[in-house]
PDB file of C-alpha atoms in Angstrom:
ATOM      1  CA  MET A   1     -41.655  -9.027 -22.716  1.00 30.00           C
ATOM      2  CA  THR A   2     -39.822  -7.658 -19.735  1.00 29.00           C
ATOM      3  CA  ILE A   3     -39.111  -4.092 -19.567  1.00 31.00           C
ATOM      4  CA  SER A   4     -36.438  -2.393 -17.361  1.00 35.00           C
ATOM      5  CA  SER A   5     -37.750  -1.349 -13.990  1.00 36.00           C
ATOM      6  CA  ALA A   6     -36.207   1.966 -14.226  1.00 39.00           C
ATOM      7  CA  PRO A   7     -38.810   4.875 -14.540  1.00 39.00           C
ATOM      8  CA  LEU A   8     -38.779   6.364 -17.993  1.00 40.00           C
ATOM      9  CA  PRO A   9     -40.619   9.506 -19.148  1.00 43.00           C
ATOM     10  CA  ASP A  10     -43.829   9.346 -21.086  1.00 44.00           C
ATOM     11  CA  LEU A  11     -42.611  10.747 -24.343  1.00 54.00           C
ATOM     12  CA  LEU A  12     -44.399  10.833 -27.632  1.00 64.00           C
ATOM     13  CA  SER A  13     -44.438   7.944 -29.906  1.00 89.00           C
ATOM     14  CA  VAL A  14     -40.969   6.814 -30.871  1.00 97.00           C
ATOM     15  CA  ASP A  15     -39.926   4.128 -33.265  1.00 98.00           C
ATOM     16  CA  VAL A  16     -36.520   2.403 -32.729  1.00 98.00           C
ATOM     17  CA  VAL A  17     -34.922   0.905 -35.828  1.00 98.00           C
ATOM     18  CA  LEU A  18     -32.794  -2.256 -35.143  1.00 98.00           C
ATOM     19  CA  PRO A  19     -30.782  -3.536 -38.185  1.00 97.00           C
ATOM     20  CA  CYS A  20     -30.560  -7.218 -37.695  1.00 97.00           C
ATOM     21  CA  LEU A  21     -28.439 -10.052 -39.281  1.00 95.00           C
ATOM     22  CA  ASP A  22     -28.190 -13.152 -37.321  1.00 95.00           C
ATOM     23  CA  GLU A  23     -28.645 -11.586 -33.834  1.00 96.00           C
ATOM     24  CA  ALA A  24     -30.839 -14.404 -32.299  1.00 97.00           C
ATOM     25  CA  GLU A  25     -28.560 -14.465 -29.154  1.00 96.00           C
ATOM     26  CA  ALA A  26     -28.681 -10.660 -28.471  1.00 97.00           C
ATOM     27  CA  LEU A  27     -32.318  -9.890 -29.399  1.00 97.00           C
ATOM     28  CA  PRO A  28     -33.846 -10.693 -26.047  1.00 97.00           C
ATOM     29  CA  ARG A  29     -31.543  -8.553 -24.159  1.00 97.00           C
ATOM     30  CA  VAL A  30     -31.870  -5.571 -26.783  1.00 98.00           C
ATOM     31  CA  LEU A  31     -35.684  -5.723 -26.888  1.00 98.00           C
ATOM     32  CA  GLU A  32     -36.132  -5.828 -23.087  1.00 97.00           C
ATOM     33  CA  ARG A  33     -34.267  -2.524 -22.987  1.00 97.00           C
ATOM     34  CA  VAL A  34     -36.576  -0.640 -25.402  1.00 97.00           C
ATOM     35  CA  PRO A  35     -38.373   1.969 -23.372  1.00 96.00           C
ATOM     36  CA  PRO A  36     -42.124   1.385 -22.640  1.00 95.00           C
ATOM     37  CA  GLY A  37     -44.385   2.762 -25.280  1.00 95.00           C
ATOM     38  CA  TRP A  38     -41.749   2.800 -27.992  1.00 97.00           C
ATOM     39  CA  ARG A  39     -42.059   0.539 -31.082  1.00 97.00           C
ATOM     40  CA  ALA A  40     -39.131  -1.765 -31.856  1.00 98.00           C
ATOM     41  CA  LEU A  41     -38.606  -2.128 -35.656  1.00 98.00           C
ATOM     42  CA  VAL A  42     -36.307  -5.210 -36.233  1.00 98.00           C
ATOM     43  CA  VAL A  43     -35.156  -5.141 -39.812  1.00 98.00           C
ATOM     44  CA  ASP A  44     -34.165  -8.673 -40.758  1.00 98.00           C
ATOM     45  CA  ASN A  45     -31.454  -8.367 -43.326  1.00 97.00           C
ATOM     46  CA  GLY A  46     -31.325 -12.007 -44.331  1.00 96.00           C
ATOM     47  CA  SER A  47     -30.858 -13.780 -41.007  1.00 96.00           C
ATOM     48  CA  THR A  48     -30.616 -17.592 -41.035  1.00 96.00           C
ATOM     49  CA  ASP A  49     -30.692 -18.187 -37.142  1.00 96.00           C
ATOM     50  CA  GLY A  50     -34.298 -17.501 -36.483  1.00 97.00           C
ATOM     51  CA  SER A  51     -33.823 -13.826 -35.475  1.00 97.00           C
ATOM     52  CA  ALA A  52     -37.140 -12.759 -37.068  1.00 97.00           C
ATOM     53  CA  ARG A  53     -39.088 -15.358 -35.397  1.00 98.00           C
ATOM     54  CA  ILE A  54     -37.588 -14.446 -31.959  1.00 98.00           C
ATOM     55  CA  ALA A  55     -38.222 -10.718 -32.583  1.00 98.00           C
ATOM     56  CA  ARG A  56     -41.953 -11.297 -33.356  1.00 98.00           C
ATOM     57  CA  THR A  57     -42.315 -13.392 -30.363  1.00 97.00           C
ATOM     58  CA  LEU A  58     -41.030 -10.727 -28.106  1.00 97.00           C
ATOM     59  CA  GLY A  59     -43.454  -8.318 -29.622  1.00 97.00           C
ATOM     60  CA  ALA A  60     -41.318  -6.473 -32.119  1.00 98.00           C
ATOM     61  CA  THR A  61     -42.373  -5.377 -35.491  1.00 98.00           C
ATOM     62  CA  VAL A  62     -40.334  -7.262 -38.146  1.00 98.00           C
ATOM     63  CA  VAL A  63     -39.335  -5.553 -41.360  1.00 98.00           C
ATOM     64  CA  ARG A  64     -37.738  -7.793 -44.047  1.00 97.00           C
ATOM     65  CA  GLU A  65     -35.076  -6.177 -46.213  1.00 97.00           C
ATOM     66  CA  GLU A  66     -33.833  -8.412 -49.007  1.00 95.00           C
ATOM     67  CA  ARG A  67     -31.027  -6.226 -50.149  1.00 96.00           C
ATOM     68  CA  ARG A  68     -27.926  -6.737 -48.013  1.00 94.00           C
ATOM     69  CA  GLY A  69     -26.231  -3.877 -46.433  1.00 94.00           C
ATOM     70  CA  PHE A  70     -26.236  -1.968 -43.124  1.00 94.00           C
ATOM     71  CA  GLY A  71     -27.628   1.194 -44.957  1.00 96.00           C
ATOM     72  CA  ALA A  72     -30.269  -0.845 -46.655  1.00 97.00           C
ATOM     73  CA  ALA A  73     -31.563  -2.291 -43.425  1.00 97.00           C
ATOM     74  CA  CYS A  74     -31.481   1.131 -41.623  1.00 98.00           C
ATOM     75  CA  HIS A  75     -33.311   2.891 -44.484  1.00 98.00           C
ATOM     76  CA  ALA A  76     -35.919   0.164 -44.689  1.00 98.00           C
ATOM     77  CA  GLY A  77     -36.620   0.649 -41.025  1.00 98.00           C
ATOM     78  CA  LEU A  78     -36.755   4.466 -41.475  1.00 98.00           C
ATOM     79  CA  ALA A  79     -39.295   4.021 -44.418  1.00 98.00           C
ATOM     80  CA  ALA A  80     -41.430   1.575 -42.290  1.00 98.00           C
ATOM     81  CA  ALA A  81     -41.473   3.940 -39.298  1.00 98.00           C
ATOM     82  CA  THR A  82     -44.520   6.016 -38.606  1.00 97.00           C
ATOM     83  CA  ALA A  83     -43.622   7.842 -35.351  1.00 97.00           C
ATOM     84  CA  ASP A  84     -42.594  11.427 -35.232  1.00 97.00           C
ATOM     85  CA  VAL A  85     -39.101  10.690 -33.869  1.00 98.00           C
ATOM     86  CA  VAL A  86     -37.062   7.681 -35.219  1.00 98.00           C
ATOM     87  CA  CYS A  87     -34.094   6.249 -33.247  1.00 98.00           C
ATOM     88  CA  PHE A  88     -31.323   3.871 -34.519  1.00 98.00           C
ATOM     89  CA  CYS A  89     -29.510   1.230 -32.464  1.00 98.00           C
ATOM     90  CA  ASP A  90     -27.318  -1.791 -33.172  1.00 96.00           C
ATOM     91  CA  CYS A  91     -28.937  -5.040 -32.567  1.00 95.00           C
ATOM     92  CA  ASP A  92     -25.924  -6.849 -30.882  1.00 95.00           C
ATOM     93  CA  ALA A  93     -26.330  -5.757 -27.334  1.00 95.00           C
ATOM     94  CA  SER A  94     -23.262  -3.376 -27.441  1.00 95.00           C
ATOM     95  CA  LEU A  95     -25.417  -0.438 -27.000  1.00 97.00           C
ATOM     96  CA  ASP A  96     -28.533   0.093 -24.736  1.00 98.00           C
ATOM     97  CA  PRO A  97     -31.806   1.366 -26.396  1.00 98.00           C
ATOM     98  CA  ALA A  98     -32.653   2.843 -22.949  1.00 98.00           C
ATOM     99  CA  ASP A  99     -29.790   5.420 -23.459  1.00 98.00           C
ATOM    100  CA  LEU A 100     -31.876   6.929 -26.226  1.00 98.00           C
ATOM    101  CA  VAL A 101     -34.406   8.506 -23.837  1.00 97.00           C
ATOM    102  CA  PRO A 102     -32.464  11.694 -23.152  1.00 97.00           C
ATOM    103  CA  PHE A 103     -31.647  11.951 -26.910  1.00 98.00           C
ATOM    104  CA  VAL A 104     -35.370  11.859 -27.708  1.00 97.00           C
ATOM    105  CA  ARG A 105     -36.100  14.426 -25.002  1.00 97.00           C
ATOM    106  CA  GLU A 106     -33.553  16.706 -26.546  1.00 98.00           C
ATOM    107  CA  ILE A 107     -35.097  16.404 -29.901  1.00 97.00           C
ATOM    108  CA  LEU A 108     -38.763  17.032 -28.690  1.00 96.00           C
ATOM    109  CA  ALA A 109     -37.443  20.069 -26.745  1.00 96.00           C
ATOM    110  CA  GLY A 110     -36.182  21.617 -29.850  1.00 97.00           C
ATOM    111  CA  GLU A 111     -32.697  21.752 -28.550  1.00 98.00           C
ATOM    112  CA  ALA A 112     -31.115  19.702 -31.305  1.00 98.00           C
ATOM    113  CA  ASP A 113     -32.040  18.219 -34.670  1.00 98.00           C
ATOM    114  CA  LEU A 114     -29.888  15.112 -34.653  1.00 98.00           C
ATOM    115  CA  VAL A 115     -28.391  13.609 -31.459  1.00 98.00           C
ATOM    116  CA  LEU A 116     -25.544  11.056 -31.647  1.00 98.00           C
ATOM    117  CA  GLY A 117     -23.972   8.813 -29.179  1.00 98.00           C
ATOM    118  CA  ARG A 118     -20.374   8.930 -28.550  1.00 97.00           C
ATOM    119  CA  ARG A 119     -19.250   5.258 -27.718  1.00 94.00           C
ATOM    120  CA  ARG A 120     -17.292   4.893 -24.427  1.00 94.00           C
ATOM    121  CA  PRO A 121     -15.857   1.369 -24.123  1.00 89.00           C
ATOM    122  CA  GLN A 122     -16.563  -0.338 -20.796  1.00 86.00           C
ATOM    123  CA  THR A 123     -13.948  -3.052 -21.308  1.00 86.00           C
ATOM    124  CA  ARG A 124     -10.756  -3.319 -23.297  1.00 80.00           C
ATOM    125  CA  GLY A 125     -12.189  -5.665 -25.914  1.00 74.00           C
ATOM    126  CA  ALA A 126     -15.363  -3.754 -26.543  1.00 77.00           C
ATOM    127  CA  TRP A 127     -13.859  -1.646 -29.317  1.00 73.00           C
ATOM    128  CA  PRO A 128     -11.026  -3.055 -31.276  1.00 76.00           C
ATOM    129  CA  VAL A 129      -8.059  -0.859 -31.973  1.00 80.00           C
ATOM    130  CA  HIS A 130      -8.302  -0.953 -35.650  1.00 71.00           C
ATOM    131  CA  ALA A 131     -12.000  -0.126 -35.534  1.00 76.00           C
ATOM    132  CA  ARG A 132     -11.280   2.909 -33.323  1.00 78.00           C
ATOM    133  CA  ALA A 133      -8.406   4.077 -35.593  1.00 81.00           C
ATOM    134  CA  GLY A 134     -10.689   4.001 -38.483  1.00 77.00           C
ATOM    135  CA  ASN A 135     -13.380   5.981 -36.641  1.00 83.00           C
ATOM    136  CA  LEU A 136     -10.815   8.646 -35.630  1.00 84.00           C
ATOM    137  CA  ALA A 137      -9.600   9.021 -39.143  1.00 83.00           C
ATOM    138  CA  LEU A 138     -13.183   9.573 -40.464  1.00 84.00           C
ATOM    139  CA  THR A 139     -14.110  12.000 -37.949  1.00 88.00           C
ATOM    140  CA  ARG A 140     -11.089  14.193 -38.795  1.00 90.00           C
ATOM    141  CA  LEU A 141     -12.082  13.955 -42.484  1.00 87.00           C
ATOM    142  CA  LEU A 142     -15.689  14.946 -41.483  1.00 89.00           C
ATOM    143  CA  ARG A 143     -14.377  17.948 -39.534  1.00 89.00           C
ATOM    144  CA  ARG A 144     -12.486  19.054 -42.710  1.00 89.00           C
ATOM    145  CA  ARG A 145     -15.530  18.683 -44.826  1.00 90.00           C
ATOM    146  CA  THR A 146     -18.221  20.125 -42.543  1.00 91.00           C
ATOM    147  CA  GLY A 147     -16.589  21.798 -39.628  1.00 93.00           C
ATOM    148  CA  LEU A 148     -18.244  19.475 -37.175  1.00 94.00           C
ATOM    149  CA  ARG A 149     -16.269  18.566 -34.185  1.00 93.00           C
ATOM    150  CA  LEU A 150     -17.580  15.099 -33.498  1.00 95.00           C
ATOM    151  CA  HIS A 151     -15.631  12.252 -31.900  1.00 93.00           C
ATOM    152  CA  ASP A 152     -17.663   9.285 -33.247  1.00 94.00           C
ATOM    153  CA  LEU A 153     -19.730   8.074 -35.985  1.00 90.00           C
ATOM    154  CA  GLY A 154     -21.533   5.480 -33.939  1.00 88.00           C
ATOM    155  CA  PRO A 155     -25.043   4.054 -34.804  1.00 93.00           C
ATOM    156  CA  LEU A 156     -26.854   5.197 -31.600  1.00 98.00           C
ATOM    157  CA  ARG A 157     -28.831   8.335 -32.807  1.00 98.00           C
ATOM    158  CA  ALA A 158     -32.167  10.061 -32.779  1.00 98.00           C
ATOM    159  CA  ALA A 159     -33.905  12.622 -35.142  1.00 98.00           C
ATOM    160  CA  ARG A 160     -37.392  13.423 -36.441  1.00 98.00           C
ATOM    161  CA  ARG A 161     -38.741  11.206 -39.095  1.00 98.00           C
ATOM    162  CA  GLY A 162     -39.805  13.723 -41.676  1.00 98.00           C
ATOM    163  CA  PRO A 163     -36.551  15.652 -41.922  1.00 98.00           C
ATOM    164  CA  LEU A 164     -34.543  12.480 -42.095  1.00 98.00           C
ATOM    165  CA  LEU A 165     -36.563  11.402 -44.988  1.00 98.00           C
ATOM    166  CA  ALA A 166     -36.016  14.650 -46.579  1.00 98.00           C
ATOM    167  CA  LEU A 167     -32.185  14.382 -46.608  1.00 98.00           C
ATOM    168  CA  GLY A 168     -32.617  11.956 -49.421  1.00 97.00           C
ATOM    169  CA  LEU A 169     -30.053   9.359 -48.148  1.00 97.00           C
ATOM    170  CA  THR A 170     -28.782   7.043 -50.898  1.00 96.00           C
ATOM    171  CA  ASP A 171     -25.985   4.941 -49.397  1.00 95.00           C
ATOM    172  CA  ARG A 172     -27.102   1.472 -48.640  1.00 94.00           C
ATOM    173  CA  ARG A 173     -23.885   0.076 -47.192  1.00 91.00           C
ATOM    174  CA  SER A 174     -21.616   1.144 -44.181  1.00 88.00           C
ATOM    175  CA  GLY A 175     -21.588   4.809 -45.335  1.00 91.00           C
ATOM    176  CA  TYR A 176     -25.159   5.316 -44.411  1.00 95.00           C
ATOM    177  CA  PRO A 177     -24.503   6.703 -40.767  1.00 94.00           C
ATOM    178  CA  LEU A 178     -21.842   9.228 -42.085  1.00 93.00           C
ATOM    179  CA  GLN A 179     -23.996  10.247 -45.051  1.00 96.00           C
ATOM    180  CA  MET A 180     -26.723  11.169 -42.630  1.00 97.00           C
ATOM    181  CA  VAL A 181     -24.317  13.311 -40.608  1.00 96.00           C
ATOM    182  CA  VAL A 182     -22.825  15.031 -43.802  1.00 95.00           C
ATOM    183  CA  ARG A 183     -26.238  15.908 -45.255  1.00 96.00           C
ATOM    184  CA  ALA A 184     -27.523  17.085 -41.986  1.00 97.00           C
ATOM    185  CA  ALA A 185     -24.732  19.358 -41.520  1.00 96.00           C
ATOM    186  CA  GLU A 186     -25.041  20.649 -45.025  1.00 95.00           C
ATOM    187  CA  ALA A 187     -28.840  21.275 -44.345  1.00 97.00           C
ATOM    188  CA  GLY A 188     -27.870  23.388 -41.334  1.00 97.00           C
ATOM    189  CA  TRP A 189     -29.062  20.818 -38.615  1.00 98.00           C
ATOM    190  CA  ARG A 190     -28.064  21.366 -34.938  1.00 98.00           C
ATOM    191  CA  ILE A 191     -26.071  18.223 -34.208  1.00 98.00           C
ATOM    192  CA  ALA A 192     -25.391  17.153 -30.614  1.00 98.00           C
ATOM    193  CA  GLU A 193     -23.105  14.344 -29.193  1.00 98.00           C
ATOM    194  CA  HIS A 194     -23.366  12.588 -25.861  1.00 97.00           C
ATOM    195  CA  ASP A 195     -21.292   9.753 -24.225  1.00 97.00           C
ATOM    196  CA  VAL A 196     -22.903   6.391 -23.997  1.00 97.00           C
ATOM    197  CA  PRO A 197     -21.576   3.046 -22.541  1.00 97.00           C
ATOM    198  CA  TYR A 198     -20.210   0.671 -25.283  1.00 95.00           C
ATOM    199  CA  ARG A 199     -19.949  -2.935 -24.327  1.00 94.00           C
ATOM    200  CA  PRO A 200     -18.720  -6.057 -25.938  1.00 92.00           C
ATOM    201  CA  ARG A 201     -21.171  -7.184 -28.598  1.00 82.00           C
ATOM    202  CA  THR A 202     -22.986 -10.538 -28.263  1.00 86.00           C
ATOM    203  CA  GLY A 203     -21.952 -13.039 -31.014  1.00 67.00           C
ATOM    204  CA  ALA A 204     -19.575 -12.441 -33.987  1.00 67.00           C
ATOM    205  CA  SER A 205     -19.064  -9.034 -35.460  1.00 62.00           C
ATOM    206  CA  LYS A 206     -19.808  -8.616 -39.121  1.00 58.00           C
ATOM    207  CA  VAL A 207     -17.983  -5.334 -39.622  1.00 55.00           C
ATOM    208  CA  THR A 208     -15.727  -3.710 -36.983  1.00 51.00           C
ATOM    209  CA  GLY A 209     -14.745  -6.960 -35.412  1.00 51.00           C
ATOM    210  CA  THR A 210     -12.441  -7.813 -38.387  1.00 55.00           C
ATOM    211  CA  TRP A 211      -9.796  -5.912 -40.250  1.00 54.00           C
ATOM    212  CA  ARG A 212     -11.557  -6.710 -43.534  1.00 63.00           C
ATOM    213  CA  GLY A 213     -14.915  -5.465 -42.180  1.00 57.00           C
ATOM    214  CA  THR A 214     -13.468  -2.333 -40.953  1.00 59.00           C
ATOM    215  CA  TRP A 215     -11.537  -1.661 -44.179  1.00 59.00           C
ATOM    216  CA  GLN A 216     -14.848  -2.017 -46.100  1.00 68.00           C
ATOM    217  CA  ALA A 217     -16.749   0.290 -43.787  1.00 63.00           C
ATOM    218  CA  VAL A 218     -13.946   3.009 -43.938  1.00 64.00           C
ATOM    219  CA  ARG A 219     -13.956   2.581 -47.870  1.00 71.00           C
ATOM    220  CA  ASP A 220     -17.665   3.042 -47.962  1.00 69.00           C
ATOM    221  CA  MET A 221     -17.553   6.109 -45.674  1.00 68.00           C
ATOM    222  CA  SER A 222     -14.613   7.597 -47.573  1.00 67.00           C
ATOM    223  CA  ARG A 223     -16.814   7.380 -50.740  1.00 76.00           C
ATOM    224  CA  VAL A 224     -19.524   9.392 -49.036  1.00 75.00           C
ATOM    225  CA  LEU A 225     -16.957  12.059 -48.061  1.00 70.00           C
ATOM    226  CA  ALA A 226     -15.887  12.273 -51.661  1.00 77.00           C
ATOM    227  CA  GLU A 227     -19.370  13.125 -52.948  1.00 79.00           C
ATOM    228  CA  PRO A 228     -19.749  16.583 -54.423  1.00 80.00           C
ATOM    229  CA  ALA A 229     -20.916  19.236 -51.931  1.00 70.00           C
ATOM    230  CA  THR A 230     -24.560  20.246 -52.256  1.00 60.00           C
ATOM    231  CA  ALA A 231     -25.571  23.743 -53.491  1.00 51.00           C
ATOM    232  CA  ALA A 232     -26.458  24.791 -50.018  1.00 50.00           C
ATOM    233  CA  GLU A 233     -22.916  23.974 -48.753  1.00 51.00           C
ATOM    234  CA  GLN A 234     -21.378  25.652 -51.698  1.00 52.00           C
ATOM    235  CA  ALA A 235     -23.433  28.825 -51.211  1.00 50.00           C
ATOM    236  CA  GLU A 236     -22.449  28.791 -47.481  1.00 48.00           C
ATOM    237  CA  THR A 237     -18.739  28.548 -48.491  1.00 43.00           C
ATOM    238  CA  ARG A 238     -18.944  31.348 -50.881  1.00 48.00           C
ATOM    239  CA  THR A 239     -20.679  33.520 -48.528  1.00 46.00           C
ATOM    240  CA  ALA A 240     -18.103  32.884 -45.678  1.00 41.00           C
ATOM    241  CA  THR A 241     -15.360  33.646 -48.239  1.00 40.00           C
ATOM    242  CA  GLU A 242     -16.951  36.836 -49.406  1.00 48.00           C
ATOM    243  CA  GLN A 243     -17.375  37.994 -45.694  1.00 46.00           C
ATOM    244  CA  THR A 244     -13.708  37.392 -45.002  1.00 40.00           C
ATOM    245  CA  GLU A 245     -12.184  38.676 -48.082  1.00 43.00           C
ATOM    246  CA  PRO A 246     -11.333  42.473 -48.118  1.00 41.00           C
ATOM    247  CA  THR A 247     -13.040  44.511 -50.890  1.00 40.00           C
ATOM    248  CA  THR A 248     -11.498  47.412 -52.724  1.00 39.00           C
ATOM    249  CA  THR A 249     -13.367  50.601 -53.610  1.00 40.00           C
ATOM    250  CA  THR A 250     -12.487  52.047 -56.878  1.00 42.00           C
ATOM    251  CA  GLY A 251     -14.664  54.986 -56.772  1.00 44.00           C
ATOM    252  CA  GLN A 252     -16.502  56.365 -59.742  1.00 45.00           C
ATOM    253  CA  PRO A 253     -16.192  54.600 -63.277  1.00 42.00           C
ATOM    254  CA  GLU A 254     -13.665  56.079 -65.453  1.00 42.00           C
ATOM    255  CA  THR A 255     -14.708  58.379 -68.308  1.00 42.00           C
ATOM    256  CA  GLY A 256     -15.837  56.574 -71.276  1.00 42.00           C
ATOM    257  CA  THR A 257     -16.553  53.375 -69.331  1.00 40.00           C
ATOM    258  CA  THR A 258     -19.839  51.767 -68.442  1.00 40.00           C
ATOM    259  CA  THR A 259     -20.847  49.715 -65.504  1.00 38.00           C
ATOM    260  CA  GLU A 260     -22.481  46.464 -66.150  1.00 40.00           C
ATOM    261  CA  GLN A 261     -24.485  44.122 -63.952  1.00 44.00           C
ATOM    262  CA  THR A 262     -22.729  40.838 -63.618  1.00 41.00           C
ATOM    263  CA  GLU A 263     -24.791  37.757 -64.111  1.00 45.00           C
ATOM    264  CA  PRO A 264     -25.220  35.316 -61.230  1.00 44.00           C
ATOM    265  CA  THR A 265     -22.690  32.550 -61.613  1.00 41.00           C
ATOM    266  CA  THR A 266     -23.993  29.089 -61.958  1.00 41.00           C
ATOM    267  CA  THR A 267     -22.780  26.394 -59.487  1.00 41.00           C
ATOM    268  CA  THR A 268     -21.029  23.636 -61.242  1.00 42.00           C
ATOM    269  CA  GLY A 269     -20.459  21.433 -58.309  1.00 43.00           C
ATOM    270  CA  GLN A 270     -23.970  20.042 -58.099  1.00 44.00           C
ATOM    271  CA  PRO A 271     -24.272  16.323 -57.939  1.00 42.00           C
ATOM    272  CA  GLU A 272     -25.204  14.768 -61.228  1.00 43.00           C
ATOM    273  CA  THR A 273     -28.714  13.584 -61.787  1.00 39.00           C
ATOM    274  CA  ARG A 274     -28.497   9.856 -61.831  1.00 41.00           C
ATOM    275  CA  THR A 275     -30.816   6.914 -61.506  1.00 36.00           C
ATOM    276  CA  THR A 276     -29.566   3.772 -59.619  1.00 36.00           C
ATOM    277  CA  THR A 277     -31.031   0.468 -59.666  1.00 35.00           C
ATOM    278  CA  GLU A 278     -30.471   0.040 -56.019  1.00 38.00           C
ATOM    279  CA  GLN A 279     -32.217   3.224 -54.961  1.00 37.00           C
ATOM    280  CA  ALA A 280     -35.495   2.602 -53.435  1.00 38.00           C
ATOM    281  CA  GLY A 281     -35.650   5.005 -50.541  1.00 39.00           C
ATOM    282  CA  PRO A 282     -36.678   8.706 -50.523  1.00 40.00           C
ATOM    283  CA  ALA A 283     -35.509  10.435 -53.576  1.00 38.00           C
ATOM    284  CA  THR A 284     -33.423  13.559 -53.685  1.00 37.00           C
ATOM    285  CA  ALA A 285     -34.412  16.646 -55.664  1.00 36.00           C
ATOM    286  CA  THR A 286     -32.829  15.182 -58.839  1.00 37.00           C
ATOM    287  CA  GLU A 287     -33.938  11.668 -58.123  1.00 39.00           C
ATOM    288  CA  GLN A 288     -37.864  11.811 -57.811  1.00 39.00           C
ATOM    289  CA  THR A 289     -38.440   8.279 -58.892  1.00 36.00           C
ATOM    290  CA  GLU A 290     -39.800   6.658 -55.640  1.00 40.00           C
ATOM    291  CA  PRO A 291     -42.817   7.475 -53.536  1.00 40.00           C
ATOM    292  CA  THR A 292     -41.012   6.600 -50.276  1.00 39.00           C
ATOM    293  CA  ALA A 293     -39.856  10.163 -49.445  1.00 39.00           C
ATOM    294  CA  THR A 294     -43.314  11.448 -49.141  1.00 41.00           C
ATOM    295  CA  THR A 295     -45.255   8.408 -48.065  1.00 44.00           C
ATOM    296  CA  GLY A 296     -42.796   6.841 -45.690  1.00 47.00           C
ATOM    297  CA  GLN A 297     -43.764   3.363 -46.933  1.00 49.00           C
ATOM    298  CA  PRO A 298     -41.143   0.496 -46.928  1.00 50.00           C
ATOM    299  CA  GLU A 299     -39.031   0.242 -49.991  1.00 53.00           C
ATOM    300  CA  THR A 300     -39.685  -2.235 -52.735  1.00 52.00           C
ATOM    301  CA  GLY A 301     -38.629  -5.714 -51.594  1.00 64.00           C
ATOM    302  CA  THR A 302     -39.289  -4.851 -47.935  1.00 68.00           C
ATOM    303  CA  THR A 303     -42.113  -6.363 -46.005  1.00 70.00           C
ATOM    304  CA  THR A 304     -43.331  -5.659 -42.522  1.00 73.00           C
ATOM    305  CA  GLU A 305     -44.678  -7.943 -40.008  1.00 70.00           C
ATOM    306  CA  GLN A 306     -46.273  -7.006 -36.724  1.00 70.00           C
ATOM    307  CA  GLY A 307     -45.199  -9.178 -33.768  1.00 68.00           C
ATOM    308  CA  VAL A 308     -47.249  -9.921 -30.715  1.00 58.00           C
ATOM    309  CA  ARG A 309     -45.658  -8.744 -27.419  1.00 56.00           C
ATOM    310  CA  ALA A 310     -45.313 -11.736 -25.069  1.00 47.00           C
TER     311      ALA A 310
END
C-alpha cells in the first residue's frame, strides 16, 4: 500500500469509515490517501464489483453491512470502530482522507466536538447544480432548526467515537449525516466547518449525480428535520424565551388571596418511545434494546474482516 509522501503528524489512533457500494475503481486512490497509522474501515454495502476483495488486498478492514443505505453503512462502520476518534469520508475519490488530519488535530486539542468539511468544487462538473441547490435549502432549514450557520452537510467529518454513539443516531438512509449534526447541536456540541477540495467522483454516482437520487436524499433529510425536538432543545428554547420576555412585578398578594407554588410543566414534545425492526445501532434513552451503544460492536447482520496491507 502506497501512502502519500507528505509528512503527517503522529496522532492518536484514528478509524476512517468509508461507506462503499461498487467503488472498485476509486478504492486504490482513496486508500492510498489514508494517513499513516490510521485504520481504514471499508463498509461494503452490497458491492458486486469486487470492492471488498480490493479493499482487503490493500490492507483495509472490511465491514459487511447487508442492509442497504448510506446511513446503515456509516453506522456499521462507527459500531465496528475502536479508535478514540472516528472520521467519515466518501469512497468515490471526490474527497481526500488526508484532509481529515487538521480535523482530528482540532478534535484532540479540544477545540471542537464535531468538525465538518465544506466542499469546494475544483471543476464545474464536480458538484451538480441540483445537488448544490438541495444542499443549500437543507442548510437553511438546519439554521432555522438549530441556529447553526453551516454552508454544507458534506460527508467529510471527524468526532470522538464515544460521544457519537451516545447521540443514538437512528436514520439509516441519506438523512444520517444531517441527523448527526442536528443531534450534536441539540447536545450542545461545538461544531466547526472548514473548506476542503471537492473533485469529480470516480464512477457513477448513486445519489447526488442524478435528480432522482438528490430528491431521495433531500426527502430523507427533510424527514430528519421534521423529528420532534429533544427535551434538551426544548428546555434551551424555554430558557431563552424566559430570559428575553419582560416580567411584571405585581407586589404583595391581595388580601384574602393565597400564593401557590406552580407545578413544573411536563414537556409534551418528547419523541415517542418506539421500536423499529431496522434499528440495530446504539439505542437512545427510550430505545434500550441493542448492546451496540455501550459495546461498540458491529450491528446484527454486519461482519468485519481484517485485510492484509500489501
